């Protein structure tokens, strides 16, 4: 069996594909896997670290700006080039199945495979499909989505299967009690986790410095672990100016390398609303305050956050309405209201698909069996 995964652009597109690749090889002896990404994409760094080969096609990206005519002409040329590259890769690898999990590289590869009659599928982690997934949904055999609410965004809802989005097994390793013990938390005070992405977000990190100052001056009513990313030094400097840089209940880190452990221990999570993040929050039922990034394509993080908020599992706070003071008020309000947090957790458990990788795997196996008969 040969399975080709094509993905890229963000870790949220790459991680589900890697999880599925591992499952296919575990379940099928001798299964060969190939990844296809875009030239220069982060997938060219992430995928080899997981032990998988990757080939690339020329990246292309349209622009809707009236001043971008030259850019779009180059895009058309690159699309033609990537189509030829995709066909050459299919000629060499001869896959039995092609799966796209998002990113521009998925388009030429999945489209070329569908045209050849190879079983094809796409998985969309975001609540609302991006242009690539929306376009490919018209030619693939099956569309897999993370949420039931996503089904209505496709022209043929009957082709859509709600599978959830795969979450690393590490996130299910610890109970809250075990995780708190591992972190050395010995009292009864709750734990807040805040993180705004691996690279950080300057606006939100400035607000977190204000928020942390407020909680410290109130006697630190809870523990707080904050991942600041590239703004780590700026956050420390801000706290140093307030005389709070070394407060024992506040742990400001550059990166949170043990995210599954910290999230398991947390009573409340403050974060962005990328597809992987909301899948993790839903899978382990952690109440959250979501502040979507306003700097993403089609404002898809707000749409992701709205799914959780409408279900009652999270609070949606637009970045333009956020402040250190407002974040602190939300944190203290939620942490003092255990019944509300439990209701939020129940809502998340009701909407989560904890065995998403298995659901996707079985969907793809059924597709291959159907096409073989």
Coordinates of C-alpha atoms in Angstrom, one line a residue:
X1 CA 0.0 0.0 0.0
X2 CA 1.2 3.5 -0.9
X3 CA -0.4 6.5 0.7
X4 CA 0.4 10.1 -0.2
X5 CA -0.3 13.0 2.2
X6 CA -0.2 16.6 1.0
X7 CA -0.3 19.5 3.4
X8 CA 1.5 22.6 4.6
X9 CA 1.4 26.2 5.6
X10 CA 0.8 25.6 9.3
X11 CA 1.5 22.9 11.9
X12 CA -2.2 22.5 12.1
X13 CA -2.2 21.1 8.6
X14 CA 0.9 19.0 9.1
X15 CA 0.2 17.4 12.5
X16 CA -3.1 15.5 11.5
X17 CA -1.3 14.1 8.4
X18 CA 1.6 12.8 10.5
X19 CA -0.8 11.2 13.0
X20 CA -2.6 9.4 10.1
X21 CA 0.7 8.4 8.5
X22 CA 1.8 6.7 11.7
X23 CA -1.6 4.9 12.0
X24 CA -1.4 3.6 8.4
X25 CA 2.1 2.2 8.9
X26 CA 1.2 0.7 12.3
X27 CA -1.9 -1.0 10.9
X28 CA -0.5 -2.0 7.5
X29 CA 2.8 -3.8 7.3
X30 CA 5.0 -2.5 4.5
X31 CA 2.9 0.6 3.9
X32 CA 4.9 3.3 2.1
X33 CA 4.2 7.0 2.9
X34 CA 5.2 10.1 1.0
X35 CA 4.4 13.7 1.9
X36 CA 4.1 16.5 -0.6
X37 CA 4.4 20.1 0.5
X38 CA 5.3 23.5 -0.9
X39 CA 8.7 24.9 -1.7
X40 CA 10.1 26.6 1.5
X41 CA 7.1 25.7 3.6
X42 CA 7.4 24.8 7.3
X43 CA 6.4 21.2 6.3
X44 CA 9.8 20.8 4.7
X45 CA 11.2 21.0 8.2
X46 CA 8.5 19.4 10.3
X47 CA 7.9 16.3 8.2
X48 CA 11.5 15.0 8.0
X49 CA 11.8 15.4 11.8
X50 CA 9.0 12.8 12.0
X51 CA 11.0 10.4 9.8
X52 CA 9.0 10.8 6.5
X53 CA 10.2 11.7 3.0
X54 CA 8.8 14.8 1.5
X55 CA 8.8 16.2 -2.1
X56 CA 7.6 19.7 -3.0
X57 CA 5.7 21.6 -5.6
X58 CA 6.1 25.2 -6.5
X59 CA 4.2 27.4 -4.1
X60 CA 1.5 29.7 -5.4
X61 CA -0.8 32.2 -3.7
X62 CA -3.3 34.5 -5.2
X63 CA -4.0 38.0 -4.1
X64 CA -7.3 39.9 -4.2
X65 CA -5.6 43.3 -4.2
X66 CA -6.1 45.4 -7.4
X67 CA -2.4 46.2 -7.3
X68 CA -1.5 42.6 -7.5
X69 CA -2.0 41.8 -11.2
X70 CA 1.7 41.0 -11.6
X71 CA 1.6 38.7 -8.6
X72 CA -1.4 36.9 -9.9
X73 CA 0.1 36.4 -13.4
X74 CA 3.1 34.7 -11.6
X75 CA 0.6 32.7 -9.6
X76 CA -1.0 31.4 -12.8
X77 CA 2.4 30.4 -14.1
X78 CA 3.3 28.7 -10.8
X79 CA 0.0 26.9 -10.8
X80 CA 0.8 25.4 -14.2
X81 CA 4.3 24.5 -13.0
X82 CA 3.0 22.9 -9.8
X83 CA 0.4 20.9 -11.8
X84 CA 3.2 19.3 -13.9
X85 CA 5.3 18.7 -10.7
X86 CA 2.3 17.0 -9.1
X87 CA 1.7 14.7 -12.0
X88 CA 5.4 13.8 -12.1
X89 CA 5.3 12.9 -8.3
X90 CA 2.2 10.7 -8.9
X91 CA 3.9 9.0 -11.8
X92 CA 6.9 8.1 -9.6
X93 CA 5.1 7.1 -6.4
X94 CA 1.9 5.5 -7.8
X95 CA -0.2 6.0 -4.7
X96 CA -3.2 3.9 -3.8
X97 CA -4.7 6.8 -1.8
X98 CA -4.1 10.6 -1.7
X99 CA -5.1 12.7 1.3
X100 CA -4.9 16.5 1.6
X101 CA -5.0 18.1 5.0
X102 CA -4.8 21.8 3.9
X103 CA -2.4 24.3 2.5
X104 CA -1.8 25.4 -1.1
X105 CA 0.3 22.3 -2.0
X106 CA -2.7 20.2 -1.5
X107 CA -4.5 21.7 -4.5
X108 CA -2.5 20.5 -7.5
X109 CA -1.7 17.1 -6.0
X110 CA -5.2 16.1 -4.9
X111 CA -6.7 17.5 -8.1
X112 CA -4.3 15.6 -10.3
X113 CA -4.9 12.4 -8.3
X114 CA -8.7 12.8 -8.6
X115 CA -8.5 13.3 -12.3
X116 CA -6.6 10.0 -12.6
X117 CA -9.2 8.1 -10.6
X118 CA -7.1 7.6 -7.5
X119 CA -9.1 7.5 -4.3
X120 CA -8.9 11.0 -2.8
X121 CA -10.0 12.7 0.4
X122 CA -9.4 16.0 2.2
X123 CA -9.6 16.9 5.8
X124 CA -10.4 20.4 7.1
X125 CA -9.6 21.2 10.7
X126 CA -11.0 24.7 10.6
X127 CA -14.7 25.3 11.2
X128 CA -15.1 27.0 7.8
X129 CA -13.3 25.6 4.8
X130 CA -10.5 27.6 3.2
X131 CA -10.4 28.2 -0.6
X132 CA -8.2 25.1 -1.2
X133 CA -10.5 22.7 0.6
X134 CA -13.7 24.3 -0.7
X135 CA -12.4 23.9 -4.3
X136 CA -11.2 20.4 -3.8
X137 CA -14.4 19.3 -2.2
X138 CA -16.0 19.3 -5.7
X139 CA -13.6 16.6 -7.0
X140 CA -12.6 14.4 -4.1
X141 CA -14.4 11.2 -3.0
X142 CA -14.9 12.3 0.6
X143 CA -14.5 15.5 2.7
X144 CA -13.7 15.0 6.4
X145 CA -14.3 17.8 8.9
X146 CA -13.8 18.6 12.6
X147 CA -17.2 19.8 13.5
X148 CA -20.8 19.0 12.6
X149 CA -21.4 22.7 12.1
X150 CA -18.9 22.6 9.2
X151 CA -21.1 20.3 7.0
X152 CA -23.3 23.2 5.8
X153 CA -20.4 25.0 4.2
X154 CA -20.1 22.4 1.4
X155 CA -22.1 22.1 -1.8
X156 CA -22.6 18.4 -1.2
X157 CA -23.2 17.8 2.5
X158 CA -23.7 14.0 1.8
X159 CA -20.1 13.8 0.8
X160 CA -19.0 15.2 4.2
X161 CA -18.0 13.0 7.2
X162 CA -17.6 14.4 10.7
X163 CA -14.4 12.8 12.0
X164 CA -13.0 15.4 14.4
X165 CA -9.4 16.5 14.2
X166 CA -6.6 14.2 15.4
X167 CA -4.9 15.2 18.7
X168 CA -1.6 13.8 19.9
X169 CA -2.0 10.9 22.3
X170 CA 0.2 12.8 24.8
X171 CA -2.8 15.0 25.6
X172 CA -4.6 12.0 27.1
X173 CA -1.7 10.8 29.2
X174 CA -2.4 12.7 32.4
X175 CA -5.3 13.3 34.8
X176 CA -5.5 16.8 36.3
X177 CA -4.3 15.4 39.6
X178 CA -1.3 13.6 38.1
X179 CA -0.3 16.6 36.0
X180 CA -0.5 19.0 39.0
X181 CA 1.7 16.6 41.0
X182 CA 4.2 16.5 38.1
X183 CA 4.3 20.3 38.0
X184 CA 4.8 20.5 41.8
X185 CA 1.5 22.2 42.5
X186 CA 0.7 21.1 46.1
X187 CA -2.0 23.5 47.2
X188 CA -5.6 23.9 46.0
X189 CA -5.3 27.0 44.0
X190 CA -6.4 26.6 40.4
X191 CA -3.9 26.9 37.4
X192 CA -4.3 29.2 34.5
X193 CA -2.5 28.5 31.2
X194 CA -2.0 31.3 28.7
X195 CA -0.3 31.1 25.4
X196 CA -0.6 33.0 22.1
X197 CA 1.2 30.7 19.7
X198 CA 4.8 29.5 19.4
X199 CA 5.9 32.9 18.0
X200 CA 3.9 34.8 20.6
X201 CA 1.8 37.9 19.8
X202 CA 3.0 41.3 20.9
X203 CA -0.4 42.8 21.6
X204 CA -1.5 39.9 23.7
X205 CA 1.8 39.5 25.5
X206 CA 1.6 43.2 26.5
X207 CA -1.9 42.6 27.9
X208 CA -0.7 39.5 29.7
X209 CA 2.0 41.5 31.4
X210 CA -0.7 43.8 32.7
X211 CA -2.9 40.9 33.7
X212 CA -0.1 39.2 35.6
X213 CA 0.7 42.4 37.4
X214 CA -2.9 42.6 38.5
X215 CA -3.1 39.0 39.8
X216 CA 0.2 39.4 41.7
X217 CA -1.0 42.6 43.4
X218 CA -4.2 40.7 44.4
X219 CA -2.1 38.1 46.2
X220 CA -1.9 35.6 43.4
X221 CA -5.2 33.8 43.8
X222 CA -4.2 31.2 41.3
X223 CA -1.1 29.7 39.7
X224 CA -0.3 31.0 36.2
X225 CA 1.9 29.5 33.4
X226 CA 2.4 31.8 30.5
X227 CA 4.1 31.0 27.2
X228 CA 5.4 34.3 25.7
X229 CA 7.2 33.0 22.6
X230 CA 9.5 35.6 21.0
X231 CA 8.2 38.3 23.4
X232 CA 9.6 36.4 26.4
X233 CA 12.2 39.0 27.2
X234 CA 9.7 41.9 26.8
X235 CA 7.2 40.3 29.2
X236 CA 10.0 39.7 31.8
X237 CA 11.2 43.3 31.4
X238 CA 7.6 44.6 31.9
X239 CA 7.2 42.5 35.0
X240 CA 10.6 43.5 36.3
X241 CA 9.6 47.1 36.1
X242 CA 6.7 46.3 38.3
X243 CA 8.9 44.3 40.7
X244 CA 7.0 41.1 39.9
X245 CA 9.4 39.2 37.6
X246 CA 10.1 36.5 40.2
X247 CA 6.7 36.0 41.8
X248 CA 6.6 32.3 42.9
X249 CA 3.1 31.7 41.5
X250 CA 3.8 33.0 38.0
X251 CA 5.9 30.9 35.6
X252 CA 6.7 32.9 32.4
X253 CA 8.3 30.7 29.8
X254 CA 9.7 31.3 26.4
X255 CA 8.1 28.1 25.1
X256 CA 5.9 25.5 26.7
X257 CA 7.6 22.3 25.6
X258 CA 5.4 20.1 27.9
X259 CA 2.1 21.5 26.6
X260 CA 0.1 18.2 27.1
X261 CA 1.2 18.1 30.8
X262 CA 0.5 21.8 31.4
X263 CA -2.9 21.7 29.7
X264 CA -3.9 18.6 31.6
X265 CA -3.2 20.4 34.9
X266 CA -4.9 23.7 33.9
X267 CA -8.3 24.8 35.1
X268 CA -8.6 27.5 32.5
X269 CA -6.8 28.1 29.2
X270 CA -6.3 31.5 27.5
X271 CA -5.2 31.2 23.9
X272 CA -5.8 31.8 20.2
X273 CA -8.2 29.7 18.2
X274 CA -6.2 27.8 15.6
X275 CA -7.6 24.5 14.5
X276 CA -5.1 22.3 16.4
X277 CA -5.6 24.3 19.6
X278 CA -9.3 24.1 19.6
X279 CA -9.2 20.4 18.8
X280 CA -6.9 19.9 21.9
X281 CA -9.2 22.0 24.1
X282 CA -12.3 20.1 23.1
X283 CA -10.6 16.7 23.3
X284 CA -9.6 17.2 27.0
X285 CA -12.6 19.4 27.8
X286 CA -10.7 22.5 29.1
X287 CA -12.7 25.7 29.6
X288 CA -11.1 28.5 27.6
X289 CA -11.1 32.2 26.9
X290 CA -10.4 32.4 23.1
X291 CA -8.9 35.6 21.6
X292 CA -8.7 34.8 17.9
X293 CA -5.9 36.2 15.8
X294 CA -7.2 39.0 13.5
X295 CA -4.3 38.4 11.2
X296 CA -5.3 35.2 9.5
X297 CA -6.9 34.3 6.2
X298 CA -10.7 34.9 6.1
X299 CA -10.7 35.5 9.9
X300 CA -11.0 31.7 10.3
X301 CA -9.9 31.7 13.9
X302 CA -13.0 33.8 14.9
X303 CA -15.1 31.2 13.1
X304 CA -13.4 28.4 15.0
X305 CA -13.8 30.1 18.3
X306 CA -17.5 30.8 17.6
X307 CA -18.2 27.1 17.3
X308 CA -16.9 26.4 20.8
X309 CA -18.5 29.6 22.2
X310 CA -21.9 28.8 20.7
X311 CA -21.7 25.3 22.2
X312 CA -21.0 26.9 25.6
X313 CA -17.5 25.5 25.9
X314 CA -15.5 28.8 25.7
X315 CA -15.7 32.5 25.9
X316 CA -15.0 34.4 22.7
X317 CA -13.2 37.7 23.2
X318 CA -12.2 39.7 20.1
X319 CA -8.7 41.1 20.3
X320 CA -10.0 44.6 19.7
X321 CA -12.1 44.3 22.9
X322 CA -9.4 42.7 25.0
X323 CA -7.2 44.2 27.6
X324 CA -5.1 43.1 30.6
X325 CA -7.9 44.3 32.9
X326 CA -10.6 42.5 31.0
X327 CA -8.7 39.2 30.8
X328 CA -8.1 39.3 34.5
X329 CA -11.8 39.9 35.2
X330 CA -12.7 37.0 33.0
X331 CA -10.1 34.7 34.7
X332 CA -11.2 35.5 38.2
X333 CA -14.9 35.3 37.3
X334 CA -14.5 31.9 35.7
X335 CA -12.2 30.5 38.4
X336 CA -14.6 31.5 41.1
X337 CA -17.5 29.8 39.3
X338 CA -16.9 26.0 39.4
X339 CA -20.4 25.1 38.2
X340 CA -20.0 27.2 35.0
X341 CA -16.6 25.7 34.3
X342 CA -18.0 22.2 34.7
X343 CA -20.8 23.1 32.3
X344 CA -18.2 24.3 29.8
X345 CA -16.3 21.1 30.2
X346 CA -19.5 19.1 29.5
X347 CA -20.2 21.1 26.4
X348 CA -16.7 20.4 25.1
X349 CA -17.0 16.7 25.8
X350 CA -20.3 16.6 24.0
X351 CA -18.8 18.1 20.8
X352 CA -15.3 16.4 20.9
X353 CA -14.3 13.4 18.9
X354 CA -11.5 12.0 21.1
X355 CA -10.8 9.1 18.6
X356 CA -10.6 11.4 15.6
X357 CA -7.5 9.6 14.1
X358 CA -9.3 6.3 14.2
X359 CA -12.4 7.8 12.7
X360 CA -10.4 9.3 9.8
X361 CA -8.5 6.0 9.3
X362 CA -11.6 4.0 9.1
X363 CA -13.2 6.5 6.7
X364 CA -10.2 6.2 4.4
X365 CA -10.1 2.4 4.6
X366 CA -13.8 2.3 3.6
X367 CA -13.1 4.6 0.7
X368 CA -10.3 2.4 -0.6
X369 CA -12.4 -0.8 -0.2
X370 CA -15.4 0.9 -2.0
X371 CA -13.3 2.0 -4.9
X372 CA -11.7 -1.4 -5.1
X373 CA -15.0 -3.2 -5.6

